Structures are given as C-alpha cells and as structure tokens.
PDB file of C-alpha atoms in Angstrom:
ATOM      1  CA  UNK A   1      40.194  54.239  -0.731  1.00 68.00           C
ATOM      2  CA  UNK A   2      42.887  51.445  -2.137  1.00 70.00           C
ATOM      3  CA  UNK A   3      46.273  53.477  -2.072  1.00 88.00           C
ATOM      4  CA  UNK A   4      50.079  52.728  -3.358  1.00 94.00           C
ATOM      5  CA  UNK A   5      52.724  54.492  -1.761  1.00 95.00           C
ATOM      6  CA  UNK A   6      56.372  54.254  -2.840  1.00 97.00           C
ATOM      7  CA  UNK A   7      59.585  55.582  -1.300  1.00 97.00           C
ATOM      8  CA  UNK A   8      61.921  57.162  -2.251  1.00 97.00           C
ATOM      9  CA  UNK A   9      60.764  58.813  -5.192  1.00 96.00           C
ATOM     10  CA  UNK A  10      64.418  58.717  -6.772  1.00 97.00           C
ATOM     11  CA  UNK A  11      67.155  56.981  -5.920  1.00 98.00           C
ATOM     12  CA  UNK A  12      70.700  57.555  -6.435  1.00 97.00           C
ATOM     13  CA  UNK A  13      73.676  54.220  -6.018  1.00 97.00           C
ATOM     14  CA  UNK A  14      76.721  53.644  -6.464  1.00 97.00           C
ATOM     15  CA  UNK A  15      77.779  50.730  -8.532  1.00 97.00           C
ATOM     16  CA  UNK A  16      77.708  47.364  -5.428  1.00 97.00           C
ATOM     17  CA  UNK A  17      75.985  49.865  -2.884  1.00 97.00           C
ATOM     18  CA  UNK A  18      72.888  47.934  -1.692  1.00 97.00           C
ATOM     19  CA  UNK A  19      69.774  49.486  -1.089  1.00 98.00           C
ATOM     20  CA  UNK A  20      66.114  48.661  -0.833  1.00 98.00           C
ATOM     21  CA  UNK A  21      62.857  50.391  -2.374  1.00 98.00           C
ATOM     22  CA  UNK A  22      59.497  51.000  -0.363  1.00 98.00           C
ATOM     23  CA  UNK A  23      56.224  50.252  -0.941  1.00 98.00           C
ATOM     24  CA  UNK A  24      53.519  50.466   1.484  1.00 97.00           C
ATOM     25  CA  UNK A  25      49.916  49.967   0.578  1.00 94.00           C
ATOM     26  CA  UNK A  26      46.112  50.688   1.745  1.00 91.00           C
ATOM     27  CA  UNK A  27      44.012  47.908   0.417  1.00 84.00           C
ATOM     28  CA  UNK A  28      40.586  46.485   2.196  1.00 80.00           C
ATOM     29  CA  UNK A  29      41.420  42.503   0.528  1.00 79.00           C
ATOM     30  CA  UNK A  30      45.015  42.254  -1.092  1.00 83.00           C
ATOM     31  CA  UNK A  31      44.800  40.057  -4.141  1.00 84.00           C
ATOM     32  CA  UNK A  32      48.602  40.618  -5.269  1.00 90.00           C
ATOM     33  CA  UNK A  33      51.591  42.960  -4.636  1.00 94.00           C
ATOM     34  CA  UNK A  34      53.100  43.570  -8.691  1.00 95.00           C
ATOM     35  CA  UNK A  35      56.715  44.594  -9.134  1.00 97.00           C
ATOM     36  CA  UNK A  36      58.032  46.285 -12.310  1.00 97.00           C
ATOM     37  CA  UNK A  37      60.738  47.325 -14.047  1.00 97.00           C
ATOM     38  CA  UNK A  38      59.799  50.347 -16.525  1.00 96.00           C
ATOM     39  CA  UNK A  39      62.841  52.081 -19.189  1.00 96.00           C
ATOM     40  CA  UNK A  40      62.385  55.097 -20.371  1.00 93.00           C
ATOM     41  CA  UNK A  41      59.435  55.097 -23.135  1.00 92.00           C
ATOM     42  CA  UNK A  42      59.097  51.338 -22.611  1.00 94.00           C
ATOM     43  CA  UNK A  43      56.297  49.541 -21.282  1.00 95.00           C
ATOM     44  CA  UNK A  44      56.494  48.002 -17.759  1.00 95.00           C
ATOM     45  CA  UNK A  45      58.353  45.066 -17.583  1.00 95.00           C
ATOM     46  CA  UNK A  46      57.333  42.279 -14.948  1.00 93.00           C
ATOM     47  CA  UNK A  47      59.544  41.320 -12.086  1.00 95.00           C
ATOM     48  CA  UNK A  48      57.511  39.525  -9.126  1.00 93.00           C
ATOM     49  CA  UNK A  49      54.222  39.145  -7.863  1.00 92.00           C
ATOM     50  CA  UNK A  50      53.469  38.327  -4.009  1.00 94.00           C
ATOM     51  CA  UNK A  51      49.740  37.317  -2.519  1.00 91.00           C
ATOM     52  CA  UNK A  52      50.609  36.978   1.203  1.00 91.00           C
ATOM     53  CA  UNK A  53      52.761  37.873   4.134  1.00 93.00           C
ATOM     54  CA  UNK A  54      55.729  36.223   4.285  1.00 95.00           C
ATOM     55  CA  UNK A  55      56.306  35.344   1.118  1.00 95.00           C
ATOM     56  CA  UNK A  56      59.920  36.400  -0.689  1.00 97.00           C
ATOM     57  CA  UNK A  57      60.515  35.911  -4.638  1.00 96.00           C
ATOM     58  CA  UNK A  58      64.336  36.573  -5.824  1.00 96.00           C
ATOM     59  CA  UNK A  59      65.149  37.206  -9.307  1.00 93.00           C
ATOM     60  CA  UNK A  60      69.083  37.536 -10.175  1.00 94.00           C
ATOM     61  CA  UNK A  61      70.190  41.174  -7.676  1.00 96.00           C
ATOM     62  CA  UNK A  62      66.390  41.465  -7.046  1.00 97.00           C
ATOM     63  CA  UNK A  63      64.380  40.442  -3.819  1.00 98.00           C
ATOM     64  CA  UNK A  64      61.011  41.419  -3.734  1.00 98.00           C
ATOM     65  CA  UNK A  65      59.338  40.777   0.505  1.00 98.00           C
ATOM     66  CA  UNK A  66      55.545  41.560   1.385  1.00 96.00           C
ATOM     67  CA  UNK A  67      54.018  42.479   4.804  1.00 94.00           C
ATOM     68  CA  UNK A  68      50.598  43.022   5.963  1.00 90.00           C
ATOM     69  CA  UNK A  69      51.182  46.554   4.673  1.00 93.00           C
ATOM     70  CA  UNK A  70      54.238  46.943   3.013  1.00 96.00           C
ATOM     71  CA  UNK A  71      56.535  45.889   0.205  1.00 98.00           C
ATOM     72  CA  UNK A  72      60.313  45.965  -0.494  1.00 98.00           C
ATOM     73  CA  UNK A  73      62.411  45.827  -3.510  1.00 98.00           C
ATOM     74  CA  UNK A  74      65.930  44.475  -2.031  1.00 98.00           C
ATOM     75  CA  UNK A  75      68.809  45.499  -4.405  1.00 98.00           C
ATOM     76  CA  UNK A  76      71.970  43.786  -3.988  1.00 97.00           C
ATOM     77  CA  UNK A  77      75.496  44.712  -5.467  1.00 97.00           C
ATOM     78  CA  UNK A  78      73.382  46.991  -8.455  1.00 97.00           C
ATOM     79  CA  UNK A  79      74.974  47.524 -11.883  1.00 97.00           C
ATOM     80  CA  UNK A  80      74.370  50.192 -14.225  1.00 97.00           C
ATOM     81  CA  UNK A  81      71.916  48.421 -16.182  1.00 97.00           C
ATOM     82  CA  UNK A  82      69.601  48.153 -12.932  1.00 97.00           C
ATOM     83  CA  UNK A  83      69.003  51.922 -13.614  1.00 98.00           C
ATOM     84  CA  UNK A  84      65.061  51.948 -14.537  1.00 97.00           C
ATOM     85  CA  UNK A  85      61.997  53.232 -12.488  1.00 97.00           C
ATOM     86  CA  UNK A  86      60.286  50.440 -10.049  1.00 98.00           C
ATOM     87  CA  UNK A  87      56.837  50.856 -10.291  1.00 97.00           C
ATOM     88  CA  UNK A  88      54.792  48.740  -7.287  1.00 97.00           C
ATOM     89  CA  UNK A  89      51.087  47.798  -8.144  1.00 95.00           C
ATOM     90  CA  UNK A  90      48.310  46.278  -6.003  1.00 92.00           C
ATOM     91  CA  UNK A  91      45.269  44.297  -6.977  1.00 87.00           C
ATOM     92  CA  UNK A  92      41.946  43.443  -4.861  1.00 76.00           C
ATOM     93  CA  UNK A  93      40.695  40.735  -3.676  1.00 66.00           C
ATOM     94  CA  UNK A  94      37.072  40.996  -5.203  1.00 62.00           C
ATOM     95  CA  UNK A  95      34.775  38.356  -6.018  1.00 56.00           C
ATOM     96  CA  UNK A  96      35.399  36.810  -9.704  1.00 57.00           C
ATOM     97  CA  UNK A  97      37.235  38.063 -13.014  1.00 57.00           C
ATOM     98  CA  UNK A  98      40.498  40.156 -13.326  1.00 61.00           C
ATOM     99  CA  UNK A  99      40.661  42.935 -10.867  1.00 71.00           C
ATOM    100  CA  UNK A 100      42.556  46.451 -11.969  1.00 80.00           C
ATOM    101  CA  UNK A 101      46.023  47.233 -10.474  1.00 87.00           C
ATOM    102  CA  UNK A 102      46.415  50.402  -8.251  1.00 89.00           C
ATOM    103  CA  UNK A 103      50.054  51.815  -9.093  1.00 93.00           C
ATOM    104  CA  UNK A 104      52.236  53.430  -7.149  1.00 94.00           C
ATOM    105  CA  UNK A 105      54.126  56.312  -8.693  1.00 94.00           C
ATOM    106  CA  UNK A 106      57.473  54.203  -8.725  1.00 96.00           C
ATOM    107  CA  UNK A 107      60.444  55.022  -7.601  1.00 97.00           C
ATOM    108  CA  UNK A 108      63.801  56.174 -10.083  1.00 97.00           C
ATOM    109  CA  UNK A 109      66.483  53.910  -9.422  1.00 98.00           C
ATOM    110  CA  UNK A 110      69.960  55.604 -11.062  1.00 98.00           C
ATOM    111  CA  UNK A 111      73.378  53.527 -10.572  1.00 98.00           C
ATOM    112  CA  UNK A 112      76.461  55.359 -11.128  1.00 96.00           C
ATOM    113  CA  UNK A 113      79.971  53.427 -12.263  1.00 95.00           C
TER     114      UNK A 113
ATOM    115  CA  UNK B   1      59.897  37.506 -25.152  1.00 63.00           C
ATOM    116  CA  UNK B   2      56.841  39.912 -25.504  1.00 67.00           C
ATOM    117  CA  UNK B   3      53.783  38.264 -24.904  1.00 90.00           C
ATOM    118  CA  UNK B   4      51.596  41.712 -25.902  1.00 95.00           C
ATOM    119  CA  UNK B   5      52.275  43.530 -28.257  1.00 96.00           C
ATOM    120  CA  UNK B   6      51.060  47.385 -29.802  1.00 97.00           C
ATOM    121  CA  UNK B   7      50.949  49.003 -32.815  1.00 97.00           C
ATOM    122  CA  UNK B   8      51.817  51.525 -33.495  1.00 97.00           C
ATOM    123  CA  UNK B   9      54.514  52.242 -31.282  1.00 97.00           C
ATOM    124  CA  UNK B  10      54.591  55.946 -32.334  1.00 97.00           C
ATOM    125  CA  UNK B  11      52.308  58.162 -34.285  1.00 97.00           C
ATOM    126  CA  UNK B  12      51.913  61.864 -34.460  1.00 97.00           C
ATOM    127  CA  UNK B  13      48.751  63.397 -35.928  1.00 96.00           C
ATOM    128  CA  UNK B  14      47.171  66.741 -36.498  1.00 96.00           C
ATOM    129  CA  UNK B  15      44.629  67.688 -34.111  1.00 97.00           C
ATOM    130  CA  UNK B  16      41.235  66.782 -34.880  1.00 96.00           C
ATOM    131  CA  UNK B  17      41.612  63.557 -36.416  1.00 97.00           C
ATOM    132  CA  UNK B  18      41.430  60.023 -35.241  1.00 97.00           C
ATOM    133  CA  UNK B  19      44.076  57.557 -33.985  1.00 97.00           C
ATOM    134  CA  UNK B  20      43.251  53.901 -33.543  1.00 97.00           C
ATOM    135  CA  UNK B  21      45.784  51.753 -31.326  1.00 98.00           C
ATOM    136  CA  UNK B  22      46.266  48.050 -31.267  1.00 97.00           C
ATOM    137  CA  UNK B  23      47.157  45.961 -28.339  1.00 97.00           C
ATOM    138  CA  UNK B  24      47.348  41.878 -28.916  1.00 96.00           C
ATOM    139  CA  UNK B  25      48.178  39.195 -26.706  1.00 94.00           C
ATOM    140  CA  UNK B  26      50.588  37.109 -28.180  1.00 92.00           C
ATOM    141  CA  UNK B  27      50.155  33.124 -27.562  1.00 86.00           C
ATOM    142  CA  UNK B  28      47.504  33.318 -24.814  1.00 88.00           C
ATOM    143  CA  UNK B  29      43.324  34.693 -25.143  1.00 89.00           C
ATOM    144  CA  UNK B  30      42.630  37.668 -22.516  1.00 89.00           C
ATOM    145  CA  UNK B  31      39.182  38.358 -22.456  1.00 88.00           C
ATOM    146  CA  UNK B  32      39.900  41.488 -20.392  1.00 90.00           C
ATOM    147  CA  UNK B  33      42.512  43.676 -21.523  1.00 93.00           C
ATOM    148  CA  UNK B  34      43.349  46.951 -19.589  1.00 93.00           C
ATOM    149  CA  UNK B  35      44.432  50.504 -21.127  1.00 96.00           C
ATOM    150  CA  UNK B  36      46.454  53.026 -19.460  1.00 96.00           C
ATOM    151  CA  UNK B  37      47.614  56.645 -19.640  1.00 96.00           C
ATOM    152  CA  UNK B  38      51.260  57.542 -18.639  1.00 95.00           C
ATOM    153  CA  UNK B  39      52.267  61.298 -18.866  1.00 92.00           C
ATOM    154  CA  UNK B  40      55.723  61.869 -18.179  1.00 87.00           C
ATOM    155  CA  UNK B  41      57.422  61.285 -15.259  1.00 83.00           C
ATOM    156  CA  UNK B  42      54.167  60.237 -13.672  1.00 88.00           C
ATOM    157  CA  UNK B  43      52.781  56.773 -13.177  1.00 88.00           C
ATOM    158  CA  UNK B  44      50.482  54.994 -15.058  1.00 93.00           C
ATOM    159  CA  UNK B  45      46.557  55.803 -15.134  1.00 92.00           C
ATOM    160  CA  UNK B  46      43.979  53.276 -15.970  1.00 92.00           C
ATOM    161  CA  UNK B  47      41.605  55.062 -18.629  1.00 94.00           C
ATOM    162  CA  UNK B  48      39.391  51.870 -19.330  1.00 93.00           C
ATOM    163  CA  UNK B  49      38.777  47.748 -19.128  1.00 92.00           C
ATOM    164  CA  UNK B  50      38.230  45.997 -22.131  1.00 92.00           C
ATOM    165  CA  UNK B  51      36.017  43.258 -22.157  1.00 89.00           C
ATOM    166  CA  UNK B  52      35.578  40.805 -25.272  1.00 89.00           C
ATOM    167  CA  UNK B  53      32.049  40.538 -26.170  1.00 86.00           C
ATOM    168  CA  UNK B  54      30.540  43.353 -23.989  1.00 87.00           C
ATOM    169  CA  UNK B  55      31.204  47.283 -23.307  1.00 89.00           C
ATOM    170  CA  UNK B  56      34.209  48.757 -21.879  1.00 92.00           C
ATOM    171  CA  UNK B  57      34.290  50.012 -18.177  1.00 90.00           C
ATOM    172  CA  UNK B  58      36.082  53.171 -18.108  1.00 93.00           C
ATOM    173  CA  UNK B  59      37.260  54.922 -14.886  1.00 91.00           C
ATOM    174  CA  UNK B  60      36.061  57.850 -13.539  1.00 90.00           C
ATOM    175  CA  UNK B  61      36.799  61.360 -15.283  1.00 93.00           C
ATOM    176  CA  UNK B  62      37.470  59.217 -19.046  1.00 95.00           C
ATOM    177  CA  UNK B  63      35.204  60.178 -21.510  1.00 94.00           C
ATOM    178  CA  UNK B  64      34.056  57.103 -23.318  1.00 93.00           C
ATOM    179  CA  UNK B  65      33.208  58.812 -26.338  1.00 95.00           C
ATOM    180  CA  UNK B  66      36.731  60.103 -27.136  1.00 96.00           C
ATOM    181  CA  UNK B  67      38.346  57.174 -26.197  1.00 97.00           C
ATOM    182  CA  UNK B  68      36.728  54.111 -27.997  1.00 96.00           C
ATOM    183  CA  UNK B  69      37.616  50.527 -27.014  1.00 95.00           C
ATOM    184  CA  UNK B  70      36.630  47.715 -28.969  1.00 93.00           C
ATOM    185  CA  UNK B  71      37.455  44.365 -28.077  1.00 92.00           C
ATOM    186  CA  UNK B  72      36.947  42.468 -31.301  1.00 85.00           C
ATOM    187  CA  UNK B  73      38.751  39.187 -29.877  1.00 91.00           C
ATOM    188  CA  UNK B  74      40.405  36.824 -27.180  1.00 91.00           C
ATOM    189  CA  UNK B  75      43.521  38.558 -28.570  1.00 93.00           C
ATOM    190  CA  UNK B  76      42.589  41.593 -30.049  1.00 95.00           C
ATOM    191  CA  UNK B  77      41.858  45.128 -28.119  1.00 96.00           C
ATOM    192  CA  UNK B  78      41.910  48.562 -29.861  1.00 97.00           C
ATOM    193  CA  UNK B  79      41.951  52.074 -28.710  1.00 97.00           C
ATOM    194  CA  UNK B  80      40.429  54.908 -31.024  1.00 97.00           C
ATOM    195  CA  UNK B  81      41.447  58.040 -29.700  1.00 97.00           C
ATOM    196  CA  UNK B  82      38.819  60.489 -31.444  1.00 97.00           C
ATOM    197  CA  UNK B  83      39.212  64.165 -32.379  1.00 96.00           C
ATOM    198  CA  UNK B  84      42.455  64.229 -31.017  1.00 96.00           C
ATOM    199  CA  UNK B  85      44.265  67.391 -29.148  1.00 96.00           C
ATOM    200  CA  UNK B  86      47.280  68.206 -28.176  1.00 96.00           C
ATOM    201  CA  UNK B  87      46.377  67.797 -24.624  1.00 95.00           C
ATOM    202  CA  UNK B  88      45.321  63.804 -25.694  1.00 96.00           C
ATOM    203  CA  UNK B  89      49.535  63.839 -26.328  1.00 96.00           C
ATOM    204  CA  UNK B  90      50.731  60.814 -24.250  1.00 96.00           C
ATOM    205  CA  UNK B  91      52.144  57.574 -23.932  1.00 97.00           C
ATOM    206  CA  UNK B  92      49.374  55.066 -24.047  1.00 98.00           C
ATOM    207  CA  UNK B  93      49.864  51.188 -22.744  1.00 97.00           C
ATOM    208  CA  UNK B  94      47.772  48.368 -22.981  1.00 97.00           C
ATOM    209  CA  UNK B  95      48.002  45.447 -20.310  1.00 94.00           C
ATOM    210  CA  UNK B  96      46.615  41.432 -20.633  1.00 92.00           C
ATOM    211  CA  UNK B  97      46.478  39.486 -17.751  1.00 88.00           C
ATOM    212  CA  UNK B  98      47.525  35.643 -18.256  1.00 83.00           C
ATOM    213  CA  UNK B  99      46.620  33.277 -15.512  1.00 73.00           C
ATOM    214  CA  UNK B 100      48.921  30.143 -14.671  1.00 65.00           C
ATOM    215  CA  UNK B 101      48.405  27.073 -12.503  1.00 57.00           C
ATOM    216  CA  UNK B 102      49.806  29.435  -9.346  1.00 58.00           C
ATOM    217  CA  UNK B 103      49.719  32.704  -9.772  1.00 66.00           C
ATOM    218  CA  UNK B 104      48.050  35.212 -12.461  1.00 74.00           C
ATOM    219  CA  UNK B 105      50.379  37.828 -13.862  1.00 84.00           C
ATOM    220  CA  UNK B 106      49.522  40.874 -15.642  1.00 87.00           C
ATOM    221  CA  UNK B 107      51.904  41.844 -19.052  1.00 92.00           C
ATOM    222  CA  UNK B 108      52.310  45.092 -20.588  1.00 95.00           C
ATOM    223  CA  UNK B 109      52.727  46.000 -24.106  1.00 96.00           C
ATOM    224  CA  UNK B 110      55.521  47.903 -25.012  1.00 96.00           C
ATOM    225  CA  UNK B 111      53.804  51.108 -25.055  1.00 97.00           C
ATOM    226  CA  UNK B 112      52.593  53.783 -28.003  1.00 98.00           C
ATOM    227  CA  UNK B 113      53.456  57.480 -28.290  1.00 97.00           C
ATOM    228  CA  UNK B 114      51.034  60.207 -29.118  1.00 97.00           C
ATOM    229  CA  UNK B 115      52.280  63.434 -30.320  1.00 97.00           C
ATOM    230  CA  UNK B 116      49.312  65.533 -31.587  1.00 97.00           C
ATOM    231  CA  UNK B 117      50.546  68.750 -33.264  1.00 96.00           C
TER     232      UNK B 117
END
C-alpha cells in the first residue's frame, strides 16, 4: 500500500535558523514527489514537483531534494511569513491519464521573530 | 494568480438540505478534476475523481449518492453535497491537473467551508 510519511509533525524556528522537513514515501512506480504550501483555511498552494532521484528544484528560501525513498524541504534563513503547513504528496506511475496524489499529513512550520 | 477557482468559498446550511460546490479551471480544460475532504488539522482526503463526459470514481468508504459530482465541462466540476449533516461539516477542495511541455502539475482551488447547523 502507497504511503506518505512526513516528519516532524510541527516545527518550531527561529527567525534565520535553518532547518529541513521530511518526507519519506512507499510507492511501487513514483510518478512525482508534490510540495505544498497550505495557510490556514486556504487551499494548497504549489511549490515543486520532482520525478527522479537526484533531482533538486529551489524556489526563493525553499529547496525541495528527492531520493529513492525520501524527500526534503530545505529551509534557509526562514521569515515569519514562511509559517504555513508543508504538505508532501506522491503520485503513481500507472499506465495513462492523471493519477491521484497520496498526501502526507504535512508538517506545521511556525517561525518566531 | 489562481488558475482554479471555487464557489462558494463559505456556506452554512441547515441540516437536511443540499449544497452544490463549484470548482473551475481558469485558462486551461481538465478533463479530470479531483475533490478532497480536509477536517481540521488533518490532511487532505480524496472523496472522488471527476471525469468530463463519464461517471465519477469515488474512493473507498464515500458514498456516491450523498456526494454528487457532475462534470458538465473541460472547466467545469461541481460537488452536491446531499441531505447534509453536521458531521458532512468540512472544508472541501477541488484540484485540476494542468500538464506542460515538462512536467504536469496539479492546482488547488482555494478551498470551501461547510458549516451545517
């Protein structure tokens, strides 16, 4: 059974503390590895997605990395406004048409001043 | 900016009426559209796949006869939740995937709030 993992479940930074957010994944035929950003009674906003090992996308204090079973959400220097919950999603690979995400249930990211 | 869109983005209703949702992909066709559940603090829950032109898949343990999905166009997906209790209370999201020349992305709508009273 396809399962999304994520670590830690809440998160608490200072203002410039670095960190990184885990998630690790059970999947028979990865399709994609989905990043998002989700505020409070918003919808999920997209940040990255990765298909294969190796592969790194950056997006302003955001670096997303992929492994054969595992994902991390680099965070460098955060500001308050990074505060949001990081939800990680997977898709399979299966034959033809759009294929369902599996989410993870995300991790709470707080920064402090 | 928003490329899917829902409306309404709140409603409250007394229980044992109906609620229909919207969810629209702005700019782009999606002939699947996916719905999800999201009760709070938890992660979301797919509830169903819309499909333009054919029946909706739902997942396992949604009843497809409370939740109706009708996907009436390329842009176009609605949710009818029926008979609605309290318990149906939620925040309900809609999803559209959009495939480029690299790399297909999936984009949420911003989300509708339930309150059944």
């Amino acid at each position: 059974e396809d399962q999304v993992t994520q670590s830690p479940e809440a998160l608490r930074l200072q203002e410039g503390e670095s960190s990184s957010l885990n998630c690790s994944y059970t999947v028979s035929g990865l399709r994609g590895l989905f990043w998002y950003r989700q505020d409070p009674g918003k919808g999920p906003e997209f940040l990255f997605t990765l298909y294969s090992a190796g592969e790194e996308k950056e997006k302003e204090r955001l670096k997303a990395t992929l492994t054969k079973k595992e994902s991390f959400l680099h965070i460098t220097a955060p500001k308050p406004e990074d505060s949001a919950t990081y939800l990680c999603a997977v898709q399979e690979r299966i034959s033809g048409g759009y294929n369902k995400l599996i989410f993870g249930a995300g991790t709470r990211l707080a920064v402090h001043p | 900016g928003a490329v899917v869109s829902q409306h309404p983005s709140r409603v409250i209703c007394k229980s044992g009426t109906s609620v229909k949702i919207e969810c629209r992909s702005l700019d782009f066709q999606a002939t699947t559209m996916f719905w999800y559940r999201q009760f709070p603090k938890q992660s979301l829950m797919l509830m169903a796949t819309s499909n333009e032109g054919s029946k909706a898949t739902y997942e396992q343990g949604v009843e497809k006869d409370k939740f109706l999905i009708n996907h009436a166009s390329l842009t176009l997906s609605t949710l009818t939740v029926t008979s609605a209790h309290p318990e149906d209370s939620s925040f309900y999201i809609c999803s559209a995937p959009m495939s480029g020349r690299l790399q297909e992305t999936q984009y949420f709508g911003p989300g509708t709030r339930l309150l059944v009273l």
